[in-house]
Amino acid sequence: MKTMTEEEAFALDEYYTNNPPKVDPAKARIRIPMVRIDNTTAEYLAEKVKTTHKKPEEILGSLIREQMALAAQR
């Protein structure tokens, strides 16, 4: 892989500083709403991530689907 010279790096930095990329938030591929969770939930989630090797969103999605299935049975 070819490395960049300092001159090229400075030129690239200057270009993107003066011409930042335009991003349309409506076209973003991933939208993750930020939510606050308590310490107990965070610790549980961190432990589940370690033991299952799943992503946090997979674990939360699974828990939510379980609760939805239980609610549908009532």
Tab-separated table of C-alpha atoms in Angstrom, residues 12-63:
chain	number	residue	atom	x	y	z
A	12	LEU	CA	-6.230	16.522	1.782
A	13	ASP	CA	-6.817	17.942	5.263
A	14	GLU	CA	-7.164	21.447	3.863
A	15	TYR	CA	-9.538	20.269	1.131
A	16	TYR	CA	-11.919	18.502	3.553
A	17	THR	CA	-11.666	21.326	6.085
A	18	ASN	CA	-12.804	23.810	3.430
A	19	ASN	CA	-15.215	21.408	1.673
A	20	PRO	CA	-16.858	19.154	4.259
A	21	PRO	CA	-18.907	16.304	2.782
A	22	LYS	CA	-22.619	16.965	2.590
A	23	VAL	CA	-24.591	14.253	4.341
A	24	ASP	CA	-28.337	13.907	3.999
A	25	PRO	CA	-29.571	12.454	7.319
A	26	ALA	CA	-32.704	11.178	5.578
A	27	LYS	CA	-30.536	8.867	3.479
A	28	ALA	CA	-28.574	7.439	6.372
A	29	ARG	CA	-28.597	3.648	6.315
A	30	ILE	CA	-28.625	3.127	10.057
A	31	ARG	CA	-30.836	5.039	12.429
A	32	ILE	CA	-30.334	4.136	16.050
A	33	PRO	CA	-32.356	6.134	18.527
A	34	MET	CA	-30.325	6.850	21.615
A	35	VAL	CA	-31.921	5.804	24.881
A	36	ARG	CA	-30.695	5.934	28.448
A	37	ILE	CA	-30.543	2.715	30.416
A	38	ASP	CA	-29.910	2.155	34.084
A	39	ASN	CA	-26.725	0.557	35.441
A	40	THR	CA	-28.367	-2.804	36.111
A	41	THR	CA	-29.573	-3.047	32.520
A	42	ALA	CA	-26.188	-1.962	31.164
A	43	GLU	CA	-24.370	-4.569	33.279
A	44	TYR	CA	-26.812	-7.308	32.245
A	45	LEU	CA	-26.436	-6.382	28.595
A	46	ALA	CA	-22.624	-6.258	28.815
A	47	GLU	CA	-22.564	-9.697	30.445
A	48	LYS	CA	-24.903	-11.152	27.803
A	49	VAL	CA	-22.699	-9.707	25.035
A	50	LYS	CA	-19.671	-11.460	26.553
A	51	THR	CA	-21.362	-14.824	27.032
A	52	THR	CA	-23.405	-15.002	23.813
A	53	HIS	CA	-21.044	-13.111	21.475
A	54	LYS	CA	-24.070	-11.303	20.059
A	55	LYS	CA	-24.490	-7.602	19.435
A	56	PRO	CA	-26.408	-5.605	22.062
A	57	GLU	CA	-29.159	-4.819	19.563
A	58	GLU	CA	-29.615	-8.549	18.859
A	59	ILE	CA	-30.005	-9.280	22.557
A	60	LEU	CA	-32.453	-6.429	23.105
A	61	GLY	CA	-34.429	-7.373	19.990
A	62	SER	CA	-34.714	-10.939	21.215
A	63	LEU	CA	-35.918	-9.840	24.653
